[in-house]
Amino acid sequence: MRPRKLVWQVVREGLMHVALVPAGLVFLLPFFWMLSTSLKPDIQLYAYPPIWIPSPPNWLNYPNATTYITFWVYLRNTVTIAAGATIGALISCSLVAYSLARIPWPGRNALFIFTVATLMLPFQVTMIPLFIVFKNLGWVGDFRPLIVPHFFGGALYIFLLRQFFMTIPMELSEAARIDGSSEIRIYASIILPLAKPALATVAIFEVIARWRDYLGPLIYLKDQSTYTLSLGLYEYSSQYGREWGLLMAASVMMTLPIVLLFFFLQKVFVQGIALTGIKG
Amino acid sequence: MAVLLNASPRVRNTFYGVVFALPWLIGICAFWIYPTLASAYYSFTEFNAVQTPRWVGLRNYVELFTDDPEFIQAIWNTLYFASVSIVLAILFAFGLAMLLNARVHFQTVYRTVYFLPTLVPEVALALVWVYLFTPITGLVNLPFDWLGLRGPCWLTCPQWSIPTLILLALWIIGQQIILYLAGLQDVPQELYDASEVDGANFWHKLWNVTIPMMTPVIFFHLVTSVIGAMQFFAIPYVMTGGTGFPAGTTMFYSIYLYKNAFHYFSMGYASAMAWLLFLITLAITLVIFRSARLWVYYAGGEAK
C-alpha cells in the first residue's frame, strides 16, 4: 500500500471516531447516570455542578432499595409473568408457524395475511373489550390476563418463526413422512431442534417485553402485592419528593438482568432484529 | 386419527394444518376479531363497564370533535411528536449506521453502546430522564453553563416539553441502527465497484446506490414507527402521571384514551377514540404504502 493512501485511511478512520465517540457517550449517559446516582448519598443528589462519580460510593442504597418497597415480591411477580408468557408464546407460536410454513393447506395464505394484518391494529382497539371480558371472568387483579393470551399465539413471533421454518429444506419433512412419522413427531424431533436459534430469539424478545411492560400491569394489577417492578418503581417517593438514590439503585437492579442477557446472547439479538425487518 | 390414514393428502394436510394453527385460530377470534367488533359496538354506546351499554349512535364521535378541546390537543401533540421524531430517528439511525458500516475498528462495541438505552425498562428510562433534565440542577444543563447560557426549562414548560420528548426518543433508536446496519451490509459491493469505475464520488454513491438500496429498510422503519409513535404512552405517562403537565402539552392520544377508559370509566367514549386511532393510523399507513412505488426500490424488480 502506498504511504499516502495509508495516511489518508488513518485520517479517515480518525474522523469517523470523532463522530462515533461523542455519540457513544451520549447513548451511555442515561445508563451511566443511573449507576452514578444509585451510589450517591442524599446530600450529593442535588449538588450543582453535579457530582459525576460519588466518593465514597454509598452502597447502602442497594439494600435499602429492596426494603423501601416490597422489591422481592415485585421481582417474583415480574418473573412469574415473564416466564408464563414466554412459555405460552414459545409453544403456541411454534405450532402455528409450523402449520404456516411446513404444511401445505388451502387456508394458510389467508391466515398468514391475517396474521400480519393484526400487527397493524393498535393495542388500544382491543384493550377495552378484553378488559371487560377478563373482568366478567373475574380475572382482573391477578396474572391470568397477562399470561393466558400468550398461549394463543402472537403475530410477530409467528411471523419470525415462520420465516425461519421456511429455510429448513422441505425434503427433511418429506423423508420423515415417507418413513411414517406423524406431523407432531416431525415438528418435535426435526423442526424444533433445528430452529433453536429462532426459538431463542422469540424467548429473549418475549422475556424482555414482559419485563419492561407497563401498560398491561397498569390495567390489570390492582393490589400492591401483585405489582411488577415497573409499577413498583413509582413507589420510591415520599412527602419530600422522589428518593432518587434508591430509585436509581432499583432501576439498575431491574436493568442489569436484561443487559447481561444481551451481552451473552448478542448474536441472537442482532440476527433476530434483522430477521424481523429484512426478510419480509 | 385412523380415519386419516386412508384420507387423501389434501384432506390430511388440511386437518393437520388446522390442528397446528388451532391456538392462533382461537386466539384470533378471542383476542382480535371479537374485541375489535366489540369496541366498534361500544363506540356507539354510553358504557361505564358495569351497567349494560346504552346505544347513543354517533354521539361519542360528535362530542370528540365538537366538544372536547383536550382531545383535539391530544391529536395535535401526537402528530407533532410522531412526525418530527420519526424523521429525525430515520436520519440519525441511518447516519450512525453508515458511519458504523465504514469498516471502522470496534464496530461491535459501538453497536452495543448505541443499543444499550433500548434495554433499560421504559419506566426506569423515563424517570432517569426526568432527573437528567431537571431545570437548573439537571446534568444536561452543564454544556449551557460552559457557554455562559441558561439551560432551557425542558419538560416543565409548554414550549419545550414536546421538543424535549422528541430529543429523548432519539435515545432509543438502537434497534433501527441494527436494522440499517444489516441492510447496509447486504448492499452488493459490485454496485460500489461499478460506480467507482464510472468515477462516482462519495455523494454519487450515497445518492445512486446506498439510498435506493436502503429504501425498503427506511420503508419498514417508517411504517413500524408510525404505528409505534401513535401509541406513545409509557414514557410520558410515567413522567407526568398522565396529567399532561405542562399545560396539556404531554397529553398524548393514548394517555387521554387510557384516562377516559380507566380513570373516568367512559368505556364507550374511549372505544370511539380507539377506533379513530385505528383509522388515523390506517390512513397514514395506506398513504405510505401507496407512495412506496414512487420511492421504494426492490432489488428483485417486483414489489412483494
Coordinates of C-alpha atoms in Angstrom, one line a residue:
Chain A
M1 CA 0.0 0.0 0.0
R2 CA 1.3 3.4 -0.9
P3 CA 2.1 5.6 2.2
R4 CA -0.1 8.4 1.2
K5 CA -3.1 6.1 0.8
L6 CA -2.3 4.7 4.3
V7 CA -2.2 8.1 5.9
W8 CA -5.5 9.0 4.3
Q9 CA -7.0 5.9 5.6
V10 CA -5.8 6.6 9.2
V11 CA -7.1 10.1 9.0
R12 CA -10.5 9.0 7.6
E13 CA -11.0 6.4 10.3
G14 CA -9.9 9.0 12.9
L15 CA -12.6 11.3 11.6
M16 CA -15.2 8.5 12.0
H17 CA -14.3 8.0 15.6
V18 CA -14.5 11.8 16.2
A19 CA -18.2 11.4 15.3
L20 CA -18.8 8.0 16.8
V21 CA -17.3 8.5 20.3
P22 CA -19.4 11.5 21.3
A23 CA -22.5 9.7 20.0
G24 CA -21.5 6.8 22.2
L25 CA -21.0 8.9 25.2
V26 CA -24.5 10.4 24.7
F27 CA -26.0 7.0 24.4
L28 CA -24.3 5.9 27.5
L29 CA -25.4 8.9 29.5
P30 CA -28.7 7.6 30.9
F31 CA -27.2 4.4 31.9
F32 CA -24.1 6.0 33.5
W33 CA -26.2 8.5 35.4
M34 CA -28.4 5.7 36.7
L35 CA -25.4 3.9 38.0
S36 CA -23.7 7.1 39.4
T37 CA -26.9 8.3 41.1
S38 CA -27.5 4.9 42.6
L39 CA -24.3 5.3 44.6
K40 CA -24.8 8.8 45.8
P41 CA -25.6 9.8 49.4
D42 CA -28.7 12.0 49.8
I43 CA -26.7 15.3 50.1
Q44 CA -25.0 14.8 46.7
L45 CA -28.2 14.2 44.8
Y46 CA -28.9 17.9 44.1
A47 CA -25.3 19.2 44.1
Y48 CA -24.6 21.5 41.3
P49 CA -22.4 21.3 39.3
P50 CA -23.3 17.6 39.5
I51 CA -21.0 15.0 41.0
W52 CA -20.0 12.5 38.3
I53 CA -18.5 9.8 40.5
P54 CA -19.7 9.8 44.1
S55 CA -17.0 9.3 46.6
P56 CA -17.2 7.4 48.8
P57 CA -19.9 5.4 47.0
N58 CA -22.9 4.8 49.1
W59 CA -23.5 1.1 48.6
L60 CA -26.3 1.1 51.2
N61 CA -28.7 2.5 48.5
Y62 CA -28.9 -1.1 47.1
P63 CA -30.0 -3.0 50.2
N64 CA -32.2 0.0 51.2
A65 CA -33.9 0.0 47.8
T66 CA -35.0 -3.6 48.4
T67 CA -36.7 -2.8 51.7
Y68 CA -38.1 0.7 50.9
I69 CA -40.7 -1.1 48.7
T70 CA -41.5 -4.8 48.7
F71 CA -38.9 -5.3 46.0
W72 CA -38.6 -9.1 46.2
V73 CA -42.3 -9.5 45.9
Y74 CA -42.4 -7.3 42.8
L75 CA -39.4 -9.2 41.3
R76 CA -41.1 -12.6 41.9
N77 CA -44.3 -11.3 40.2
T78 CA -42.4 -10.0 37.2
V79 CA -40.5 -13.3 36.8
T80 CA -43.7 -15.3 37.1
I81 CA -45.5 -13.2 34.4
A82 CA -42.4 -13.2 32.1
A83 CA -41.9 -17.0 32.5
G84 CA -45.6 -17.9 32.0
A85 CA -46.0 -15.6 28.9
T86 CA -42.7 -16.8 27.4
I87 CA -43.6 -20.5 27.7
G88 CA -47.0 -19.8 26.2
A89 CA -45.6 -17.8 23.3
L90 CA -43.0 -20.5 22.5
I91 CA -45.5 -23.3 22.5
S92 CA -48.3 -21.6 20.6
C93 CA -46.3 -19.6 18.1
S94 CA -44.0 -22.5 17.1
L95 CA -47.1 -24.7 16.4
V96 CA -48.8 -22.1 14.3
A97 CA -45.6 -21.2 12.5
Y98 CA -45.2 -24.9 11.7
S99 CA -48.7 -25.0 10.2
L100 CA -48.0 -21.9 8.1
A101 CA -44.5 -22.9 6.9
R102 CA -44.5 -26.7 6.7
I103 CA -48.0 -27.9 5.9
P104 CA -49.5 -27.0 2.5
W105 CA -53.1 -26.5 3.3
P106 CA -55.7 -24.3 1.5
G107 CA -56.3 -21.6 4.1
R108 CA -52.7 -21.0 5.1
N109 CA -52.0 -18.0 2.9
A110 CA -55.2 -16.2 4.1
L111 CA -54.3 -17.0 7.7
F112 CA -50.8 -15.6 7.1
I113 CA -52.1 -12.4 5.7
F114 CA -54.5 -12.1 8.6
T115 CA -51.6 -12.7 11.0
V116 CA -49.6 -9.9 9.6
A117 CA -52.6 -7.6 9.5
T118 CA -53.1 -7.9 13.2
L119 CA -49.8 -6.1 13.6
M120 CA -51.5 -3.0 12.2
L121 CA -54.2 -3.0 14.8
P122 CA -53.4 -0.7 17.7
F123 CA -53.4 -2.3 21.1
Q124 CA -55.9 0.3 22.3
V125 CA -58.7 -1.1 20.0
T126 CA -58.8 -4.5 21.7
M127 CA -57.8 -3.2 25.2
I128 CA -61.2 -2.2 26.4
P129 CA -63.3 -5.2 25.3
L130 CA -60.6 -7.6 26.6
F131 CA -60.7 -5.8 30.0
I132 CA -64.4 -6.2 30.1
V133 CA -64.1 -9.9 29.2
F134 CA -61.4 -10.5 31.9
K135 CA -63.5 -8.5 34.4
N136 CA -66.5 -10.7 33.8
L137 CA -64.4 -13.8 34.2
G138 CA -63.1 -12.4 37.5
W139 CA -59.5 -12.4 36.3
V140 CA -58.8 -8.7 36.8
G141 CA -56.3 -8.3 39.7
D142 CA -54.3 -11.5 39.1
F143 CA -51.8 -12.6 36.5
R144 CA -54.1 -14.5 34.2
P145 CA -54.9 -11.7 31.8
L146 CA -51.2 -11.1 31.4
I147 CA -50.2 -14.7 30.8
V148 CA -53.1 -16.7 29.2
P149 CA -53.4 -14.7 26.0
H150 CA -49.8 -15.6 25.1
F151 CA -50.8 -19.3 24.9
F152 CA -52.9 -18.4 21.8
G153 CA -50.1 -17.0 19.6
G154 CA -48.9 -13.6 18.6
A155 CA -48.3 -12.2 15.1
L156 CA -44.7 -11.0 15.4
Y157 CA -43.3 -14.3 16.7
I158 CA -45.4 -16.4 14.4
F159 CA -44.0 -14.4 11.5
L160 CA -40.5 -14.6 12.8
L161 CA -40.6 -18.4 13.3
R162 CA -42.4 -19.0 10.0
Q163 CA -39.6 -17.2 8.2
F164 CA -37.1 -19.4 9.9
F165 CA -39.0 -22.7 9.4
M166 CA -39.3 -21.9 5.7
T167 CA -35.5 -22.0 5.4
I168 CA -35.4 -25.6 6.6
P169 CA -35.3 -27.9 3.5
M170 CA -38.7 -29.5 2.8
E171 CA -37.0 -32.8 1.9
L172 CA -36.4 -33.4 5.6
S173 CA -40.1 -33.4 6.3
E174 CA -41.0 -35.4 3.2
A175 CA -38.4 -38.1 4.0
A176 CA -39.8 -38.4 7.5
R177 CA -43.4 -38.6 6.2
I178 CA -42.4 -41.5 3.9
D179 CA -40.9 -43.2 7.0
G180 CA -44.3 -42.9 8.6
S181 CA -43.6 -40.1 11.1
S182 CA -46.6 -38.1 12.2
E183 CA -46.7 -34.4 11.9
I184 CA -46.3 -33.9 15.6
R185 CA -43.2 -36.0 15.6
I186 CA -41.7 -34.1 12.7
Y187 CA -42.5 -30.9 14.5
A188 CA -41.0 -32.0 17.8
S189 CA -38.0 -34.0 16.7
I190 CA -36.9 -32.4 13.4
I191 CA -38.1 -28.8 13.1
L192 CA -37.8 -27.6 16.8
P193 CA -34.2 -28.8 17.3
L194 CA -33.2 -27.1 14.0
A195 CA -35.0 -23.9 15.0
K196 CA -33.2 -23.4 18.3
P197 CA -31.7 -20.0 17.3
A198 CA -35.1 -18.7 16.2
L199 CA -36.8 -20.0 19.4
A200 CA -34.1 -18.4 21.5
T201 CA -34.8 -15.1 19.7
V202 CA -38.5 -15.4 20.5
A203 CA -37.8 -16.3 24.1
I204 CA -35.5 -13.3 24.6
F205 CA -37.8 -10.8 22.9
E206 CA -40.8 -12.0 25.0
V207 CA -38.9 -12.1 28.3
I208 CA -37.7 -8.5 27.7
A209 CA -41.1 -7.3 26.5
R210 CA -42.8 -8.7 29.7
W211 CA -40.0 -7.5 31.9
R212 CA -40.5 -3.9 30.7
D213 CA -44.3 -4.0 30.2
Y214 CA -46.0 -1.1 31.8
L215 CA -49.5 -0.7 30.3
G216 CA -50.6 -4.3 30.8
P217 CA -49.8 -4.4 34.6
L218 CA -51.2 -0.9 34.9
I219 CA -54.5 -2.0 33.6
Y220 CA -54.9 -5.4 35.3
L221 CA -53.0 -5.4 38.6
K222 CA -54.9 -3.6 41.3
D223 CA -53.5 -4.9 44.6
Q224 CA -50.0 -3.9 45.6
S225 CA -49.0 -7.5 46.4
T226 CA -49.4 -8.3 42.7
Y227 CA -47.4 -5.4 41.3
T228 CA -44.5 -5.9 38.9
L229 CA -41.2 -4.0 39.1
S230 CA -42.2 -1.4 36.5
L231 CA -45.2 -0.5 38.7
G232 CA -43.1 -0.6 41.8
L233 CA -40.5 1.9 40.7
Y234 CA -43.2 4.5 41.1
E235 CA -43.2 4.0 44.9
Y236 CA -39.8 5.5 45.6
S237 CA -41.2 8.7 46.7
S238 CA -42.0 10.3 50.0
Q239 CA -43.6 13.6 51.0
Y240 CA -40.2 15.2 50.2
G241 CA -40.2 14.1 46.6
R242 CA -38.6 11.2 44.8
E243 CA -35.9 9.1 46.6
W244 CA -33.6 9.3 43.6
G245 CA -30.7 7.3 45.1
L246 CA -33.0 4.4 46.0
L247 CA -35.0 4.7 42.7
M248 CA -31.8 4.5 40.6
A249 CA -30.4 1.6 42.6
A250 CA -33.7 -0.3 41.9
S251 CA -33.6 0.7 38.3
V252 CA -30.0 -0.6 38.0
M253 CA -31.1 -3.9 39.5
M254 CA -34.1 -4.1 37.1
T255 CA -31.9 -3.3 34.1
L256 CA -29.0 -5.5 34.9
P257 CA -30.5 -8.9 34.0
I258 CA -31.6 -7.6 30.6
V259 CA -28.1 -6.1 29.9
L260 CA -26.5 -9.4 30.9
L261 CA -28.8 -11.3 28.7
F262 CA -27.9 -9.0 25.9
F263 CA -24.2 -9.4 26.4
F264 CA -24.3 -13.2 26.4
L265 CA -26.7 -13.5 23.5
Q266 CA -25.8 -10.6 21.4
K267 CA -25.7 -12.6 18.2
V268 CA -29.2 -13.9 18.7
F269 CA -30.4 -10.4 19.3
V270 CA -28.9 -8.9 16.2
Q271 CA -30.0 -11.7 14.0
G272 CA -33.5 -11.6 15.4
I273 CA -33.9 -7.9 14.8
A274 CA -32.5 -8.2 11.3
L275 CA -34.9 -11.2 10.7
T276 CA -38.0 -9.2 11.6
G277 CA -37.0 -6.3 9.3
I278 CA -35.3 -7.5 6.2
K279 CA -36.5 -10.9 5.2
G280 CA -40.1 -9.8 4.5
Chain B
M1 CA -56.9 -40.4 13.6
A2 CA -57.2 -43.8 12.0
V3 CA -59.7 -42.3 9.5
L4 CA -57.0 -40.0 8.3
L5 CA -54.7 -42.9 7.2
N6 CA -56.8 -43.5 4.2
A7 CA -57.6 -39.9 3.5
S8 CA -56.2 -38.1 0.6
P9 CA -53.1 -35.9 1.2
R10 CA -55.2 -32.8 0.7
V11 CA -57.6 -33.7 3.5
R12 CA -54.8 -34.9 5.7
N13 CA -52.8 -31.7 5.2
T14 CA -55.9 -29.5 5.9
F15 CA -56.6 -31.5 9.1
Y16 CA -53.1 -31.1 10.4
G17 CA -52.8 -27.5 9.2
V18 CA -55.8 -26.5 11.1
V19 CA -54.9 -28.5 14.2
F20 CA -51.4 -26.9 14.4
A21 CA -52.9 -23.5 13.8
L22 CA -55.7 -24.0 16.3
P23 CA -54.2 -21.9 19.2
W24 CA -53.9 -19.0 16.9
L25 CA -57.3 -19.6 15.2
I26 CA -58.9 -19.4 18.7
G27 CA -56.6 -16.5 19.6
I28 CA -57.6 -14.5 16.5
C29 CA -61.3 -15.0 17.3
A30 CA -61.0 -14.3 21.1
F31 CA -58.3 -11.7 21.2
W32 CA -58.6 -9.9 17.8
I33 CA -61.9 -10.3 16.0
Y34 CA -64.3 -10.3 19.0
P35 CA -62.6 -7.3 20.8
T36 CA -62.4 -5.3 17.5
L37 CA -66.1 -5.8 16.8
A38 CA -67.0 -5.2 20.4
S39 CA -65.1 -2.0 20.6
A40 CA -66.7 -0.8 17.4
Y41 CA -70.1 -1.5 19.1
Y42 CA -69.1 0.2 22.4
S43 CA -68.0 3.2 20.5
F44 CA -71.7 3.9 19.7
T45 CA -72.8 3.5 23.3
E46 CA -72.5 5.0 26.7
F47 CA -70.8 2.4 28.8
N48 CA -69.3 2.5 32.3
A49 CA -68.0 -1.1 32.4
V50 CA -70.7 -2.1 34.9
Q51 CA -74.1 -1.4 33.5
T52 CA -75.2 -2.7 30.1
P53 CA -74.1 -0.4 27.2
R54 CA -76.7 2.2 26.2
W55 CA -76.9 3.0 22.4
V56 CA -76.2 6.6 21.7
G57 CA -75.5 6.5 18.0
L58 CA -72.7 8.8 16.8
R59 CA -72.8 11.0 19.9
N60 CA -69.3 10.0 21.1
Y61 CA -67.7 10.8 17.8
V62 CA -69.6 14.1 17.5
E63 CA -68.6 15.1 21.0
L64 CA -64.9 14.2 20.4
F65 CA -64.7 16.7 17.5
T66 CA -67.0 19.4 18.6
D67 CA -66.9 19.5 22.4
D68 CA -63.6 18.2 23.6
P69 CA -60.6 20.6 23.3
E70 CA -58.4 18.2 25.3
F71 CA -58.9 15.5 22.5
I72 CA -58.1 17.9 19.7
Q73 CA -54.9 18.9 21.6
A74 CA -54.0 15.3 22.2
I75 CA -54.2 14.7 18.4
W76 CA -52.0 17.6 17.6
N77 CA -49.5 16.7 20.3
T78 CA -49.3 13.2 19.0
L79 CA -49.0 14.2 15.3
Y80 CA -46.3 16.8 16.2
F81 CA -44.3 14.3 18.2
A82 CA -44.7 11.5 15.7
S83 CA -43.8 13.4 12.6
V84 CA -40.7 15.2 13.9
S85 CA -39.4 12.3 16.0
I86 CA -39.8 9.8 13.1
V87 CA -38.0 12.0 10.6
L88 CA -35.1 12.6 13.0
A89 CA -34.9 9.0 14.0
I90 CA -34.5 7.9 10.4
L91 CA -31.8 10.5 9.8
F92 CA -29.8 9.7 12.9
A93 CA -30.2 5.9 12.7
F94 CA -29.3 5.8 9.1
G95 CA -26.3 8.2 9.6
L96 CA -24.9 6.3 12.5
A97 CA -25.3 3.0 10.7
M98 CA -23.4 4.5 7.7
L99 CA -20.6 5.5 10.0
L100 CA -20.5 2.1 11.6
N101 CA -20.6 0.3 8.3
A102 CA -17.5 2.2 7.0
R103 CA -15.1 -0.6 8.2
V104 CA -14.1 1.2 11.5
H105 CA -12.5 -0.6 14.4
F106 CA -14.6 -1.5 17.4
Q107 CA -17.8 -1.7 15.3
T108 CA -19.5 -4.2 17.7
V109 CA -18.5 -2.1 20.8
Y110 CA -20.2 1.0 19.2
R111 CA -23.2 -1.1 18.2
T112 CA -23.6 -2.4 21.7
V113 CA -23.3 1.1 23.3
Y114 CA -25.9 2.5 20.9
F115 CA -28.2 -0.3 21.7
L116 CA -27.9 0.0 25.5
P117 CA -30.6 2.6 26.2
T118 CA -33.2 0.4 24.5
L119 CA -32.5 -2.3 27.1
V120 CA -33.4 0.0 30.0
P121 CA -37.0 -0.6 31.0
E122 CA -39.2 2.4 29.9
V123 CA -40.3 3.3 33.4
A124 CA -36.7 3.5 34.6
L125 CA -35.6 5.4 31.5
A126 CA -38.5 7.9 31.8
L127 CA -37.5 8.5 35.5
V128 CA -33.8 8.9 34.9
W129 CA -34.6 11.4 32.1
V130 CA -36.8 13.4 34.4
Y131 CA -33.8 13.6 36.7
L132 CA -31.2 14.3 34.0
F133 CA -33.5 17.0 32.5
T134 CA -34.4 18.8 35.8
P135 CA -34.2 22.5 35.0
I136 CA -31.2 24.3 36.6
T137 CA -29.8 21.3 38.6
G138 CA -30.0 18.5 36.0
L139 CA -26.9 17.3 34.4
V140 CA -27.8 18.3 30.8
N141 CA -27.7 22.0 31.8
L142 CA -23.9 21.7 32.2
P143 CA -23.0 22.4 28.5
F144 CA -25.2 25.5 28.6
D145 CA -23.3 26.7 31.7
W146 CA -20.0 26.3 30.0
L147 CA -21.2 28.6 27.2
G148 CA -22.5 31.1 29.8
L149 CA -26.1 30.4 28.9
R150 CA -29.1 29.2 30.9
G151 CA -30.4 25.7 30.1
P152 CA -34.0 25.6 28.8
C153 CA -36.9 24.7 31.0
W154 CA -37.1 21.2 29.4
L155 CA -40.1 19.2 30.5
T156 CA -41.5 21.8 32.7
C157 CA -42.8 24.5 30.3
P158 CA -45.1 24.2 27.3
Q159 CA -42.8 25.4 24.5
W160 CA -40.1 22.9 25.5
S161 CA -41.9 19.8 26.7
I162 CA -42.5 18.1 23.3
P163 CA -39.1 19.1 21.8
T164 CA -37.5 17.5 24.9
L165 CA -39.6 14.3 24.4
I166 CA -38.5 14.2 20.8
L167 CA -34.9 14.5 21.9
L168 CA -35.4 11.7 24.3
A169 CA -37.0 9.5 21.6
L170 CA -33.7 9.7 19.7
W171 CA -32.0 7.9 22.5
I172 CA -33.9 4.7 21.8
I173 CA -33.1 4.1 18.1
G174 CA -30.7 1.2 18.8
Q175 CA -32.9 -1.4 17.1
Q176 CA -33.2 0.8 14.0
I177 CA -29.4 1.3 13.8
I178 CA -29.1 -2.5 13.8
L179 CA -31.7 -2.8 11.0
Y180 CA -29.9 -0.2 8.9
L181 CA -26.6 -1.7 9.5
A182 CA -27.9 -5.2 8.5
G183 CA -29.4 -3.5 5.3
L184 CA -26.1 -1.7 4.5
Q185 CA -24.2 -4.9 4.8
D186 CA -26.5 -6.5 2.2
V187 CA -25.8 -3.9 -0.4
P188 CA -23.7 -5.8 -3.1
Q189 CA -20.1 -4.5 -3.2
E190 CA -20.2 -4.8 -7.1
L191 CA -22.5 -1.8 -7.2
Y192 CA -20.0 0.4 -5.5
D193 CA -17.1 -1.0 -7.6
A194 CA -19.0 -0.4 -10.8
S195 CA -19.9 3.2 -9.9
E196 CA -16.3 3.8 -8.8
V197 CA -15.2 2.7 -12.3
D198 CA -17.6 5.3 -13.6
G199 CA -15.8 7.9 -11.5
A200 CA -18.5 8.3 -8.8
N201 CA -17.6 10.2 -5.6
F202 CA -18.9 9.6 -2.1
W203 CA -22.1 11.6 -2.7
H204 CA -22.9 10.0 -6.0
K205 CA -22.6 6.6 -4.4
L206 CA -24.7 7.6 -1.5
W207 CA -27.4 9.1 -3.7
N208 CA -27.4 6.5 -6.5
V209 CA -26.5 3.3 -4.7
T210 CA -26.8 3.4 -0.9
I211 CA -30.1 5.3 -0.5
P212 CA -32.0 3.4 -3.3
M213 CA -30.9 0.1 -1.9
M214 CA -31.9 1.1 1.6
T215 CA -35.4 2.4 0.8
P216 CA -37.0 -1.0 1.8
V217 CA -35.5 -0.6 5.3
I218 CA -36.5 3.0 5.5
F219 CA -40.0 2.0 4.4
F220 CA -40.2 -0.7 7.1
H221 CA -38.8 1.7 9.8
L222 CA -41.3 4.4 8.7
V223 CA -44.4 2.1 8.9
T224 CA -43.5 0.5 12.2
S225 CA -42.6 3.8 13.8
V226 CA -45.8 5.5 12.7
I227 CA -47.7 2.7 14.4
G228 CA -45.5 2.9 17.5
A229 CA -45.5 6.7 17.8
M230 CA -49.3 6.9 17.6
Q231 CA -49.4 4.7 20.6
F232 CA -46.7 6.6 22.6
F233 CA -47.8 6.0 26.2
A234 CA -45.5 4.7 28.9
I235 CA -42.8 7.3 28.9
P236 CA -44.9 10.5 29.1
Y237 CA -47.4 8.7 31.4
V238 CA -44.6 7.8 33.9
M239 CA -43.2 11.3 33.7
T240 CA -46.4 13.2 34.4
G241 CA -48.7 10.6 35.9
G242 CA -51.0 11.3 32.9
T243 CA -51.7 14.9 33.9
G244 CA -50.5 16.3 30.6
F245 CA -48.3 18.8 32.5
P246 CA -47.3 21.4 31.5
A247 CA -50.4 22.9 30.0
G248 CA -51.6 19.7 28.4
T249 CA -48.6 19.5 26.1
T250 CA -47.7 16.0 27.2
M251 CA -51.3 14.8 26.8
F252 CA -50.9 12.2 24.1
Y253 CA -53.6 10.3 22.3
S254 CA -53.1 7.1 24.1
I255 CA -52.8 8.7 27.5
Y256 CA -56.1 10.6 27.0
L257 CA -57.7 7.3 25.8
Y258 CA -56.4 5.4 28.8
K259 CA -57.7 8.1 31.2
N260 CA -61.1 8.1 29.7
A261 CA -61.3 4.3 29.9
F262 CA -59.7 3.6 33.3
H263 CA -60.0 6.9 35.3
Y264 CA -63.4 8.1 34.2
F265 CA -64.8 4.7 33.1
S266 CA -66.2 6.2 29.9
M267 CA -65.6 3.0 28.0
G268 CA -67.8 4.0 25.1
Y269 CA -66.1 7.3 24.6
A270 CA -62.7 5.7 24.9
S271 CA -63.7 3.0 22.4
A272 CA -64.6 5.7 19.9
M273 CA -61.1 7.2 20.5
A274 CA -59.6 3.7 19.9
W275 CA -61.4 3.3 16.6
L276 CA -60.4 6.8 15.5
L277 CA -56.8 6.0 16.4
F278 CA -57.1 2.8 14.3
L279 CA -58.5 4.8 11.3
I280 CA -55.9 7.5 11.6
T281 CA -53.1 5.0 11.7
L282 CA -54.6 3.1 8.9
A283 CA -54.9 6.2 6.7
I284 CA -51.3 7.2 7.3
T285 CA -50.0 3.7 6.7
L286 CA -52.1 3.4 3.4
V287 CA -50.6 6.7 2.2
I288 CA -47.1 5.4 2.9
F289 CA -47.9 2.1 1.2
R290 CA -49.4 3.9 -1.9
S291 CA -46.4 6.2 -2.1
A292 CA -44.0 3.2 -1.8
R293 CA -44.0 2.6 -5.6
L294 CA -42.6 6.1 -6.1
W295 CA -39.6 5.8 -3.8
V296 CA -39.1 2.2 -2.6
Y297 CA -36.7 0.2 -4.7
Y298 CA -37.0 -3.6 -4.7
A299 CA -33.8 -5.3 -5.9
G300 CA -35.9 -8.3 -7.1
G301 CA -37.8 -6.0 -9.5
E302 CA -41.3 -6.7 -8.3
A303 CA -42.7 -5.3 -5.0
K304 CA -43.8 -8.2 -2.8

